């Protein structure tokens, strides 16, 4: 009896996950398709040109980081290649580490926390 109940729970969970993924994909494909129609297929940072199958490497970056802010004129979007998009989202974290200005709570919340980020500065101070 328990195994049947577990299978039911697992089936419901899989259905829910599948539905959530489909909804997210639909939401993203809407503004992605719009952005690809509005803008040339060029990365807004590195200037790389994308054609054919390579267009899939272009992502839509929300300038204000609010994924629900999708104006039809595309004023909150820019097309970035996957590498520049990743750099854009980690830029603030890396700058704070280099400057040593990030406080302890910011570092703990970061998924890419580096315990040795300010090590060079501390070694310099001891000299």
PDB file of C-alpha atoms in Angstrom:
ATOM      1  CA  UNK A   1       0.000   0.000   0.000  1.00  0.00           C
ATOM      2  CA  UNK A   2       2.818   2.385   0.911  1.00  0.00           C
ATOM      3  CA  UNK A   3       4.605   1.856  -2.415  1.00  0.00           C
ATOM      4  CA  UNK A   4       1.409   2.727  -4.324  1.00  0.00           C
ATOM      5  CA  UNK A   5       1.047   5.891  -2.269  1.00  0.00           C
ATOM      6  CA  UNK A   6       4.697   6.793  -2.908  1.00  0.00           C
ATOM      7  CA  UNK A   7       4.230   6.246  -6.651  1.00  0.00           C
ATOM      8  CA  UNK A   8       1.167   8.503  -6.601  1.00  0.00           C
ATOM      9  CA  UNK A   9       3.078  11.218  -4.750  1.00  0.00           C
ATOM     10  CA  UNK A  10       5.998  10.891  -7.139  1.00  0.00           C
ATOM     11  CA  UNK A  11       3.681  11.028 -10.158  1.00  0.00           C
ATOM     12  CA  UNK A  12       1.963  14.163  -8.856  1.00  0.00           C
ATOM     13  CA  UNK A  13       5.328  15.755  -8.107  1.00  0.00           C
ATOM     14  CA  UNK A  14       6.630  14.974 -11.604  1.00  0.00           C
ATOM     15  CA  UNK A  15       3.460  16.390 -13.173  1.00  0.00           C
ATOM     16  CA  UNK A  16       3.763  19.565 -11.120  1.00  0.00           C
ATOM     17  CA  UNK A  17       7.430  20.011 -12.028  1.00  0.00           C
ATOM     18  CA  UNK A  18       6.661  19.428 -15.691  1.00  0.00           C
ATOM     19  CA  UNK A  19       3.839  21.983 -15.623  1.00  0.00           C
ATOM     20  CA  UNK A  20       6.053  24.571 -13.897  1.00  0.00           C
ATOM     21  CA  UNK A  21       8.821  24.074 -16.474  1.00  0.00           C
ATOM     22  CA  UNK A  22       6.364  24.476 -19.340  1.00  0.00           C
ATOM     23  CA  UNK A  23       4.955  27.702 -17.870  1.00  0.00           C
ATOM     24  CA  UNK A  24       8.444  29.120 -17.342  1.00  0.00           C
ATOM     25  CA  UNK A  25       9.447  28.197 -20.881  1.00  0.00           C
ATOM     26  CA  UNK A  26       6.318  29.852 -22.299  1.00  0.00           C
ATOM     27  CA  UNK A  27       6.934  32.996 -20.274  1.00  0.00           C
ATOM     28  CA  UNK A  28      10.546  33.221 -21.400  1.00  0.00           C
ATOM     29  CA  UNK A  29       9.861  32.348 -25.020  1.00  0.00           C
ATOM     30  CA  UNK A  30       7.388  35.222 -25.249  1.00  0.00           C
ATOM     31  CA  UNK A  31       9.827  38.023 -24.514  1.00  0.00           C
ATOM     32  CA  UNK A  32      12.748  36.151 -26.081  1.00  0.00           C
ATOM     33  CA  UNK A  33      10.936  35.906 -29.407  1.00  0.00           C
ATOM     34  CA  UNK A  34      10.004  39.579 -29.181  1.00  0.00           C
ATOM     35  CA  UNK A  35      13.579  40.594 -28.402  1.00  0.00           C
ATOM     36  CA  UNK A  36      14.951  38.526 -31.292  1.00  0.00           C
ATOM     37  CA  UNK A  37      12.550  40.323 -33.640  1.00  0.00           C
ATOM     38  CA  UNK A  38      13.364  43.787 -32.258  1.00  0.00           C
ATOM     39  CA  UNK A  39      17.139  43.646 -32.019  1.00  0.00           C
ATOM     40  CA  UNK A  40      19.920  42.534 -34.353  1.00  0.00           C
ATOM     41  CA  UNK A  41      21.403  39.164 -33.456  1.00  0.00           C
ATOM     42  CA  UNK A  42      24.533  40.681 -31.946  1.00  0.00           C
ATOM     43  CA  UNK A  43      25.724  40.512 -28.342  1.00  0.00           C
ATOM     44  CA  UNK A  44      25.290  43.916 -26.725  1.00  0.00           C
ATOM     45  CA  UNK A  45      28.612  43.600 -24.862  1.00  0.00           C
ATOM     46  CA  UNK A  46      31.212  41.728 -26.918  1.00  0.00           C
ATOM     47  CA  UNK A  47      29.685  42.487 -30.326  1.00  0.00           C
ATOM     48  CA  UNK A  48      29.730  38.870 -31.521  1.00  0.00           C
ATOM     49  CA  UNK A  49      27.347  38.205 -34.402  1.00  0.00           C
ATOM     50  CA  UNK A  50      25.012  35.186 -34.202  1.00  0.00           C
ATOM     51  CA  UNK A  51      23.398  33.416 -37.156  1.00  0.00           C
ATOM     52  CA  UNK A  52      21.511  30.176 -37.713  1.00  0.00           C
ATOM     53  CA  UNK A  53      21.800  27.663 -34.879  1.00  0.00           C
ATOM     54  CA  UNK A  54      24.153  29.966 -32.969  1.00  0.00           C
ATOM     55  CA  UNK A  55      21.214  32.317 -32.198  1.00  0.00           C
ATOM     56  CA  UNK A  56      20.328  29.983 -29.334  1.00  0.00           C
ATOM     57  CA  UNK A  57      23.454  31.285 -27.548  1.00  0.00           C
ATOM     58  CA  UNK A  58      21.871  34.738 -27.307  1.00  0.00           C
ATOM     59  CA  UNK A  59      19.976  35.429 -24.106  1.00  0.00           C
ATOM     60  CA  UNK A  60      17.671  38.245 -23.094  1.00  0.00           C
ATOM     61  CA  UNK A  61      19.082  40.293 -20.238  1.00  0.00           C
ATOM     62  CA  UNK A  62      16.694  42.433 -18.197  1.00  0.00           C
ATOM     63  CA  UNK A  63      18.497  45.708 -17.538  1.00  0.00           C
ATOM     64  CA  UNK A  64      16.667  46.294 -14.250  1.00  0.00           C
ATOM     65  CA  UNK A  65      16.916  42.578 -13.290  1.00  0.00           C
ATOM     66  CA  UNK A  66      13.113  42.361 -13.038  1.00  0.00           C
ATOM     67  CA  UNK A  67      11.933  39.470 -15.222  1.00  0.00           C
ATOM     68  CA  UNK A  68       8.332  40.628 -14.924  1.00  0.00           C
ATOM     69  CA  UNK A  69       9.142  44.023 -16.481  1.00  0.00           C
ATOM     70  CA  UNK A  70       8.699  43.228 -20.174  1.00  0.00           C
ATOM     71  CA  UNK A  71       7.616  46.347 -22.068  1.00  0.00           C
ATOM     72  CA  UNK A  72       6.586  45.629 -25.677  1.00  0.00           C
ATOM     73  CA  UNK A  73       9.160  48.116 -27.036  1.00  0.00           C
ATOM     74  CA  UNK A  74      11.999  46.125 -25.424  1.00  0.00           C
ATOM     75  CA  UNK A  75      13.388  49.075 -23.462  1.00  0.00           C
ATOM     76  CA  UNK A  76      14.278  46.817 -20.510  1.00  0.00           C
ATOM     77  CA  UNK A  77      16.024  44.163 -22.608  1.00  0.00           C
ATOM     78  CA  UNK A  78      19.324  43.646 -24.296  1.00  0.00           C
ATOM     79  CA  UNK A  79      20.611  40.605 -26.123  1.00  0.00           C
ATOM     80  CA  UNK A  80      23.747  39.144 -24.576  1.00  0.00           C
ATOM     81  CA  UNK A  81      25.669  36.004 -25.438  1.00  0.00           C
ATOM     82  CA  UNK A  82      25.650  33.369 -22.706  1.00  0.00           C
ATOM     83  CA  UNK A  83      29.164  34.344 -21.590  1.00  0.00           C
ATOM     84  CA  UNK A  84      28.505  38.080 -21.297  1.00  0.00           C
ATOM     85  CA  UNK A  85      25.171  37.391 -19.584  1.00  0.00           C
ATOM     86  CA  UNK A  86      26.897  35.255 -16.966  1.00  0.00           C
ATOM     87  CA  UNK A  87      29.540  37.947 -16.500  1.00  0.00           C
ATOM     88  CA  UNK A  88      26.848  40.606 -16.095  1.00  0.00           C
ATOM     89  CA  UNK A  89      25.206  38.703 -13.264  1.00  0.00           C
ATOM     90  CA  UNK A  90      28.462  37.965 -11.431  1.00  0.00           C
ATOM     91  CA  UNK A  91      30.077  41.360 -12.012  1.00  0.00           C
ATOM     92  CA  UNK A  92      28.867  43.009  -8.808  1.00  0.00           C
ATOM     93  CA  UNK A  93      29.854  40.038  -6.695  1.00  0.00           C
ATOM     94  CA  UNK A  94      33.372  39.938  -8.126  1.00  0.00           C
ATOM     95  CA  UNK A  95      33.886  43.714  -7.805  1.00  0.00           C
ATOM     96  CA  UNK A  96      32.853  43.617  -4.159  1.00  0.00           C
ATOM     97  CA  UNK A  97      35.294  40.791  -3.489  1.00  0.00           C
ATOM     98  CA  UNK A  98      38.175  42.586  -5.166  1.00  0.00           C
ATOM     99  CA  UNK A  99      37.505  45.778  -3.225  1.00  0.00           C
ATOM    100  CA  UNK A 100      36.916  43.886   0.011  1.00  0.00           C
ATOM    101  CA  UNK A 101      33.789  45.979   0.622  1.00  0.00           C
ATOM    102  CA  UNK A 102      31.294  43.141   0.808  1.00  0.00           C
ATOM    103  CA  UNK A 103      30.156  42.510   4.337  1.00  0.00           C
ATOM    104  CA  UNK A 104      30.019  39.036   5.844  1.00  0.00           C
ATOM    105  CA  UNK A 105      26.258  38.567   5.310  1.00  0.00           C
ATOM    106  CA  UNK A 106      26.573  39.337   1.582  1.00  0.00           C
ATOM    107  CA  UNK A 107      29.281  36.726   1.243  1.00  0.00           C
ATOM    108  CA  UNK A 108      27.309  34.057   3.041  1.00  0.00           C
ATOM    109  CA  UNK A 109      24.247  34.594   0.838  1.00  0.00           C
ATOM    110  CA  UNK A 110      26.294  34.277  -2.348  1.00  0.00           C
ATOM    111  CA  UNK A 111      26.205  30.891  -4.032  1.00  0.00           C
ATOM    112  CA  UNK A 112      29.727  31.415  -5.308  1.00  0.00           C
ATOM    113  CA  UNK A 113      31.323  32.423  -2.006  1.00  0.00           C
ATOM    114  CA  UNK A 114      35.108  32.419  -2.078  1.00  0.00           C
ATOM    115  CA  UNK A 115      36.789  32.267   1.332  1.00  0.00           C
ATOM    116  CA  UNK A 116      40.116  33.462  -0.110  1.00  0.00           C
ATOM    117  CA  UNK A 117      38.750  36.460  -2.038  1.00  0.00           C
ATOM    118  CA  UNK A 118      40.439  39.111   0.146  1.00  0.00           C
ATOM    119  CA  UNK A 119      43.522  37.055   1.024  1.00  0.00           C
ATOM    120  CA  UNK A 120      45.937  39.100  -1.075  1.00  0.00           C
ATOM    121  CA  UNK A 121      44.824  42.304   0.652  1.00  0.00           C
ATOM    122  CA  UNK A 122      45.277  40.763   4.108  1.00  0.00           C
ATOM    123  CA  UNK A 123      48.780  39.566   3.230  1.00  0.00           C
ATOM    124  CA  UNK A 124      49.666  43.050   1.986  1.00  0.00           C
ATOM    125  CA  UNK A 125      48.430  44.585   5.253  1.00  0.00           C
ATOM    126  CA  UNK A 126      50.655  42.302   7.350  1.00  0.00           C
ATOM    127  CA  UNK A 127      53.814  43.342   5.484  1.00  0.00           C
TER     128      UNK A 127
END
